[in-house]
Amino acid sequence: LQDFVILEGNLPESTIGEICEICKENKVRVLYEPVSVAKSKRAVSHLAGISYITPNEMELQAMYDSLFPEDSVLERKVTASVKDADQPADIKSCEEYSKKIL
């Protein structure tokens, strides 16, 4: 079994970055658990050092929006949900986003 480190979104962004750098230097894989939508963005600038991410759909969307603000659909999704809760919002699948992010 290979070693890996689990990080979570309650850590400051600078700490996430430092740990990712140390892990990268030592060839240790990193798993990141975002914890919340707001905290999910803390790891965005350190994705190169993260092997696994365990976001829910909203956390993944927030991470995507941080990386690609010109293609943000979070606002459209929320607006669509408010306008008509019975109609699905016009968004790409979570799987498509994870491929583009990773």
Coordinates of N, CA, C and O in Angstrom, one line a residue:
L1 N 0.8 -1.2 0.0 CA 0.0 0.0 0.0 C 0.9 1.2 0.0 O 1.9 1.3 0.7
Q2 N 0.4 2.2 -0.8 CA 1.2 3.5 -0.8 C 0.6 4.4 0.2 O -0.6 4.4 0.5
D3 N 1.4 5.3 0.7 CA 1.0 6.3 1.7 C 0.2 7.4 1.0 O 0.5 7.7 -0.2
F4 N -0.7 8.0 1.7 CA -1.4 9.2 1.2 C -1.8 10.1 2.4 O -1.9 9.6 3.5
V5 N -2.0 11.4 2.1 CA -2.4 12.3 3.1 C -3.8 12.8 2.8 O -4.2 13.0 1.6
I6 N -4.7 12.9 3.8 CA -6.0 13.4 3.6 C -6.1 14.9 4.2 O -5.7 15.1 5.3
L7 N -6.5 15.8 3.3 CA -6.6 17.2 3.7 C -8.1 17.5 3.6 O -8.8 17.0 2.8
E8 N -8.5 18.5 4.4 CA -9.9 18.9 4.3 C -10.0 20.5 4.3 O -9.0 21.1 4.6
G9 N -11.1 21.0 3.8 CA -11.2 22.4 3.6 C -11.2 23.3 4.7 O -11.1 24.5 4.5
N10 N -11.2 22.8 5.9 CA -11.1 23.7 7.1 C -9.7 24.3 7.3 O -9.5 25.2 8.0
L11 N -8.7 23.7 6.6 CA -7.3 24.2 6.7 C -7.2 25.5 5.9 O -7.8 25.6 4.8
P12 N -6.3 26.4 6.3 CA -6.1 27.6 5.5 C -5.4 27.2 4.2 O -4.7 26.2 4.0
E13 N -5.7 28.0 3.2 CA -5.2 27.7 1.8 C -3.7 27.6 1.8 O -3.1 26.7 1.1
S14 N -3.0 28.4 2.6 CA -1.5 28.4 2.6 C -1.0 27.0 3.2 O -0.1 26.4 2.7
T15 N -1.7 26.5 4.1 CA -1.4 25.2 4.7 C -1.6 24.1 3.7 O -0.8 23.2 3.5
I16 N -2.7 24.2 3.0 CA -3.0 23.2 1.9 C -1.9 23.2 0.9 O -1.4 22.1 0.5
G17 N -1.5 24.4 0.5 CA -0.4 24.5 -0.5 C 0.9 23.9 0.0 O 1.6 23.2 -0.7
E18 N 1.3 24.2 1.3 CA 2.5 23.7 1.8 C 2.5 22.2 1.9 O 3.5 21.5 1.6
I19 N 1.4 21.6 2.4 CA 1.3 20.2 2.5 C 1.3 19.5 1.2 O 2.0 18.5 1.0
C20 N 0.7 20.1 0.2 CA 0.7 19.5 -1.2 C 2.1 19.5 -1.7 O 2.5 18.6 -2.4
E21 N 2.8 20.6 -1.5 CA 4.2 20.7 -2.0 C 5.1 19.7 -1.3 O 5.9 19.0 -2.0
I22 N 5.0 19.5 0.0 CA 5.8 18.5 0.7 C 5.4 17.1 0.2 O 6.3 16.3 0.0
C23 N 4.2 16.8 0.0 CA 3.7 15.5 -0.5 C 4.2 15.3 -1.9 O 4.7 14.2 -2.2
K24 N 4.2 16.3 -2.7 CA 4.7 16.1 -4.1 C 6.2 15.8 -4.1 O 6.6 14.9 -4.8
E25 N 7.0 16.5 -3.3 CA 8.4 16.3 -3.2 C 8.7 14.8 -2.7 O 9.7 14.3 -3.1
N26 N 7.8 14.3 -1.9 CA 8.0 13.0 -1.3 C 7.2 11.9 -2.0 O 7.1 10.8 -1.5
K27 N 6.6 12.2 -3.1 CA 5.8 11.3 -3.9 C 4.7 10.6 -3.0 O 4.5 9.4 -3.1
V28 N 4.0 11.5 -2.2 CA 2.9 11.0 -1.4 C 1.6 11.6 -2.0 O 1.5 12.8 -2.3
R29 N 0.6 10.7 -2.3 CA -0.6 11.2 -2.9 C -1.5 11.9 -1.8 O -1.3 11.7 -0.6
V30 N -2.3 12.9 -2.3 CA -3.1 13.7 -1.5 C -4.6 13.5 -1.9 O -4.9 13.6 -3.0
L31 N -5.4 13.4 -0.9 CA -6.9 13.4 -1.1 C -7.4 14.6 -0.4 O -7.0 14.9 0.8
Y32 N -8.3 15.4 -1.1 CA -8.8 16.6 -0.6 C -10.3 16.5 -0.4 O -11.0 16.2 -1.4
E33 N -10.8 16.7 0.8 CA -12.3 16.8 1.1 C -12.6 18.2 1.3 O -12.2 18.8 2.3
P34 N -13.4 18.8 0.4 CA -13.7 20.2 0.4 C -14.5 20.7 1.7 O -14.3 21.9 2.1
V35 N -15.3 19.9 2.2 CA -16.1 20.3 3.4 C -17.3 21.2 3.1 O -18.4 20.9 3.6
S36 N -17.2 22.2 2.3 CA -18.3 23.1 2.0 C -18.0 23.8 0.7 O -16.9 23.8 0.2
V37 N -19.0 24.4 0.1 CA -18.9 25.1 -1.2 C -17.8 26.3 -1.0 O -16.9 26.4 -1.8
A38 N -17.9 27.1 0.0 CA -17.0 28.2 0.2 C -15.6 27.7 0.4 O -14.7 28.3 -0.2
K39 N -15.4 26.6 1.1 CA -14.0 26.1 1.4 C -13.5 25.3 0.3 O -12.3 25.0 0.2
S40 N -14.3 24.8 -0.6 CA -13.8 24.0 -1.7 C -12.8 24.7 -2.6 O -11.9 24.1 -3.2
K41 N -13.0 26.0 -2.7 CA -12.1 26.8 -3.6 C -10.7 27.0 -3.0 O -9.8 27.4 -3.7
R42 N -10.5 26.6 -1.8 CA -9.1 26.8 -1.1 C -8.1 25.9 -1.8 O -6.9 26.2 -1.8
A43 N -8.5 24.8 -2.4 CA -7.5 23.9 -3.0 C -7.3 24.1 -4.5 O -6.5 23.5 -5.1
V44 N -8.1 25.0 -5.1 CA -8.1 25.2 -6.6 C -6.7 25.5 -7.1 O -6.2 24.9 -8.1
S45 N -6.0 26.3 -6.5 CA -4.6 26.7 -6.9 C -3.6 25.6 -6.6 O -2.4 25.8 -7.1
H46 N -4.0 24.6 -6.0 CA -3.1 23.5 -5.6 C -3.5 22.2 -6.3 O -3.0 21.1 -5.8
L47 N -4.3 22.2 -7.3 CA -4.8 20.9 -7.9 C -3.7 20.1 -8.4 O -3.9 18.8 -8.4
A48 N -2.6 20.7 -8.9 CA -1.5 19.9 -9.4 C -0.9 18.9 -8.4 O -0.4 17.9 -8.7
G49 N -1.1 19.3 -7.1 CA -0.5 18.5 -6.1 C -1.5 17.6 -5.4 O -1.2 16.9 -4.4
I50 N -2.8 17.5 -5.9 CA -3.8 16.7 -5.3 C -4.2 15.6 -6.2 O -4.5 15.8 -7.4
S51 N -4.2 14.4 -5.7 CA -4.5 13.2 -6.4 C -5.9 12.8 -6.5 O -6.4 12.4 -7.5
Y52 N -6.6 13.1 -5.4 CA -8.1 12.7 -5.3 C -8.8 13.9 -4.7 O -8.3 14.5 -3.7
I53 N -10.1 14.1 -5.2 CA -10.9 15.1 -4.6 C -12.3 14.5 -4.4 O -12.8 13.7 -5.2
T54 N -12.9 14.8 -3.3 CA -14.2 14.1 -3.0 C -15.4 15.2 -2.8 O -16.0 15.2 -1.8
P55 N -15.5 16.0 -3.8 CA -16.6 17.1 -3.6 C -18.0 16.5 -3.9 O -18.1 15.6 -4.7
N56 N -19.0 17.2 -3.4 CA -20.3 16.9 -3.8 C -20.5 17.8 -5.1 O -19.6 18.5 -5.5
E57 N -21.7 17.8 -5.7 CA -21.9 18.5 -6.9 C -21.7 20.0 -6.8 O -21.1 20.6 -7.7
M58 N -22.2 20.6 -5.7 CA -22.1 22.0 -5.6 C -20.7 22.4 -5.3 O -20.2 23.5 -5.8
E59 N -19.9 21.6 -4.5 CA -18.5 21.9 -4.3 C -17.7 21.9 -5.6 O -16.9 22.7 -5.8
L60 N -18.0 20.8 -6.4 CA -17.3 20.7 -7.6 C -17.6 21.9 -8.6 O -16.8 22.4 -9.2
Q61 N -18.9 22.3 -8.6 CA -19.3 23.4 -9.4 C -18.5 24.7 -8.9 O -18.1 25.5 -9.8
A62 N -18.4 24.9 -7.6 CA -17.7 26.1 -7.1 C -16.2 26.0 -7.5 O -15.6 27.1 -7.9
M63 N -15.6 24.9 -7.5 CA -14.2 24.7 -7.9 C -14.1 25.0 -9.4 O -13.2 25.7 -9.8
Y64 N -15.0 24.5 -10.2 CA -15.0 24.7 -11.6 C -15.1 26.2 -11.9 O -14.4 26.8 -12.7
D65 N -16.1 26.9 -11.2 CA -16.3 28.3 -11.4 C -15.1 29.1 -11.1 O -14.8 30.2 -11.7
S66 N -14.3 28.7 -10.1 CA -13.1 29.4 -9.7 C -12.0 29.3 -10.8 O -11.3 30.2 -11.1
L67 N -12.0 28.1 -11.4 CA -11.0 27.9 -12.5 C -11.4 28.5 -13.8 O -10.6 29.0 -14.6
F68 N -12.7 28.5 -14.1 CA -13.2 29.0 -15.4 C -14.4 30.0 -15.2 O -15.5 29.7 -15.5
P69 N -14.1 31.1 -14.6 CA -15.2 32.1 -14.3 C -16.0 32.5 -15.5 O -17.1 32.8 -15.4
E70 N -15.3 32.5 -16.7 CA -16.0 32.9 -17.9 C -17.1 31.9 -18.3 O -18.0 32.2 -19.1
D71 N -17.0 30.7 -17.8 CA -17.9 29.6 -18.1 C -18.8 29.2 -16.9 O -19.4 28.2 -16.9
S72 N -18.9 30.1 -16.0 CA -19.6 29.8 -14.7 C -21.1 29.5 -15.0 O -21.8 30.2 -15.7
V73 N -21.5 28.4 -14.4 CA -22.9 28.0 -14.6 C -23.6 28.0 -13.2 O -24.8 27.7 -13.2
L74 N -22.9 28.2 -12.1 CA -23.5 28.1 -10.8 C -24.7 29.1 -10.7 O -25.7 28.8 -10.3
E75 N -24.4 30.3 -11.1 CA -25.5 31.4 -11.1 C -26.7 31.0 -11.9 O -27.8 31.1 -11.5
R76 N -26.4 30.4 -13.1 CA -27.5 30.0 -14.0 C -28.3 28.9 -13.4 O -29.5 28.8 -13.5
K77 N -27.5 28.0 -12.7 CA -28.2 26.8 -12.1 C -29.1 27.3 -10.9 O -30.3 26.9 -10.8
V78 N -28.6 28.2 -10.1 CA -29.4 28.7 -9.0 C -30.6 29.4 -9.5 O -31.7 29.3 -9.1
T79 N -30.4 30.3 -10.5 CA -31.5 31.1 -11.1 C -32.5 30.1 -11.7 O -33.7 30.3 -11.5
A80 N -32.1 29.1 -12.4 CA -33.0 28.2 -13.0 C -33.8 27.4 -12.0 O -35.0 27.2 -12.1
S81 N -33.2 27.1 -10.9 CA -33.8 26.4 -9.8 C -34.9 27.2 -9.1 O -36.0 26.8 -8.8
V82 N -34.6 28.5 -9.0 CA -35.5 29.4 -8.3 C -36.7 29.7 -9.3 O -37.9 29.7 -8.8
K83 N -36.4 29.8 -10.6 CA -37.5 30.1 -11.5 C -38.5 29.0 -11.6 O -39.7 29.2 -11.7
D84 N -38.0 27.8 -11.7 CA -38.9 26.6 -11.9 C -38.3 25.4 -11.2 O -37.5 24.7 -11.8
A85 N -38.6 25.1 -10.0 CA -38.0 24.0 -9.2 C -38.3 22.7 -9.8 O -37.5 21.7 -9.6
D86 N -39.3 22.6 -10.7 CA -39.6 21.3 -11.3 C -38.8 21.0 -12.6 O -38.8 19.9 -13.1
Q87 N -38.2 22.1 -13.1 CA -37.5 21.9 -14.4 C -36.0 21.8 -14.1 O -35.5 22.6 -13.3
P88 N -35.3 20.9 -14.7 CA -33.8 20.8 -14.4 C -33.1 22.0 -15.0 O -33.5 22.5 -16.1
A89 N -32.1 22.4 -14.4 CA -31.3 23.6 -14.9 C -30.5 23.1 -16.1 O -30.1 22.0 -16.2
D90 N -30.2 24.0 -16.9 CA -29.4 23.7 -18.2 C -28.0 23.8 -17.8 O -27.3 24.8 -18.0
I91 N -27.4 22.7 -17.3 CA -26.0 22.6 -17.0 C -25.4 21.3 -17.5 O -26.1 20.4 -17.8
K92 N -24.1 21.3 -17.6 CA -23.4 20.1 -18.1 C -23.3 19.2 -16.9 O -23.5 19.5 -15.7
S93 N -23.0 17.9 -17.2 CA -23.0 16.9 -16.1 C -21.7 17.1 -15.2 O -20.7 17.7 -15.6
C94 N -21.9 16.7 -14.0 CA -20.8 16.8 -13.0 C -19.6 16.0 -13.6 O -18.4 16.4 -13.4
E95 N -19.8 14.9 -14.3 CA -18.7 14.1 -14.9 C -17.9 15.0 -15.9 O -16.7 14.9 -15.9
E96 N -18.6 15.8 -16.7 CA -17.9 16.6 -17.7 C -17.0 17.6 -17.0 O -15.9 17.9 -17.4
Y97 N -17.5 18.2 -15.9 CA -16.7 19.2 -15.1 C -15.5 18.6 -14.5 O -14.4 19.1 -14.6
S98 N -15.6 17.4 -13.9 CA -14.5 16.7 -13.3 C -13.4 16.4 -14.3 O -12.2 16.6 -14.0
K99 N -13.8 16.0 -15.5 CA -12.8 15.8 -16.6 C -12.1 17.1 -17.0 O -10.9 17.1 -17.2
K100 N -12.8 18.2 -17.0 CA -12.2 19.4 -17.4 C -11.2 20.0 -16.3 O -10.2 20.5 -16.6
I101 N -11.7 19.8 -15.1 CA -10.9 20.3 -13.9 C -9.6 19.4 -13.8 O -8.5 19.9 -13.6
L102 N -9.8 18.1 -13.8 CA -8.6 17.2 -13.6 C -7.9 17.0 -14.9 O -6.8 16.7 -15.0

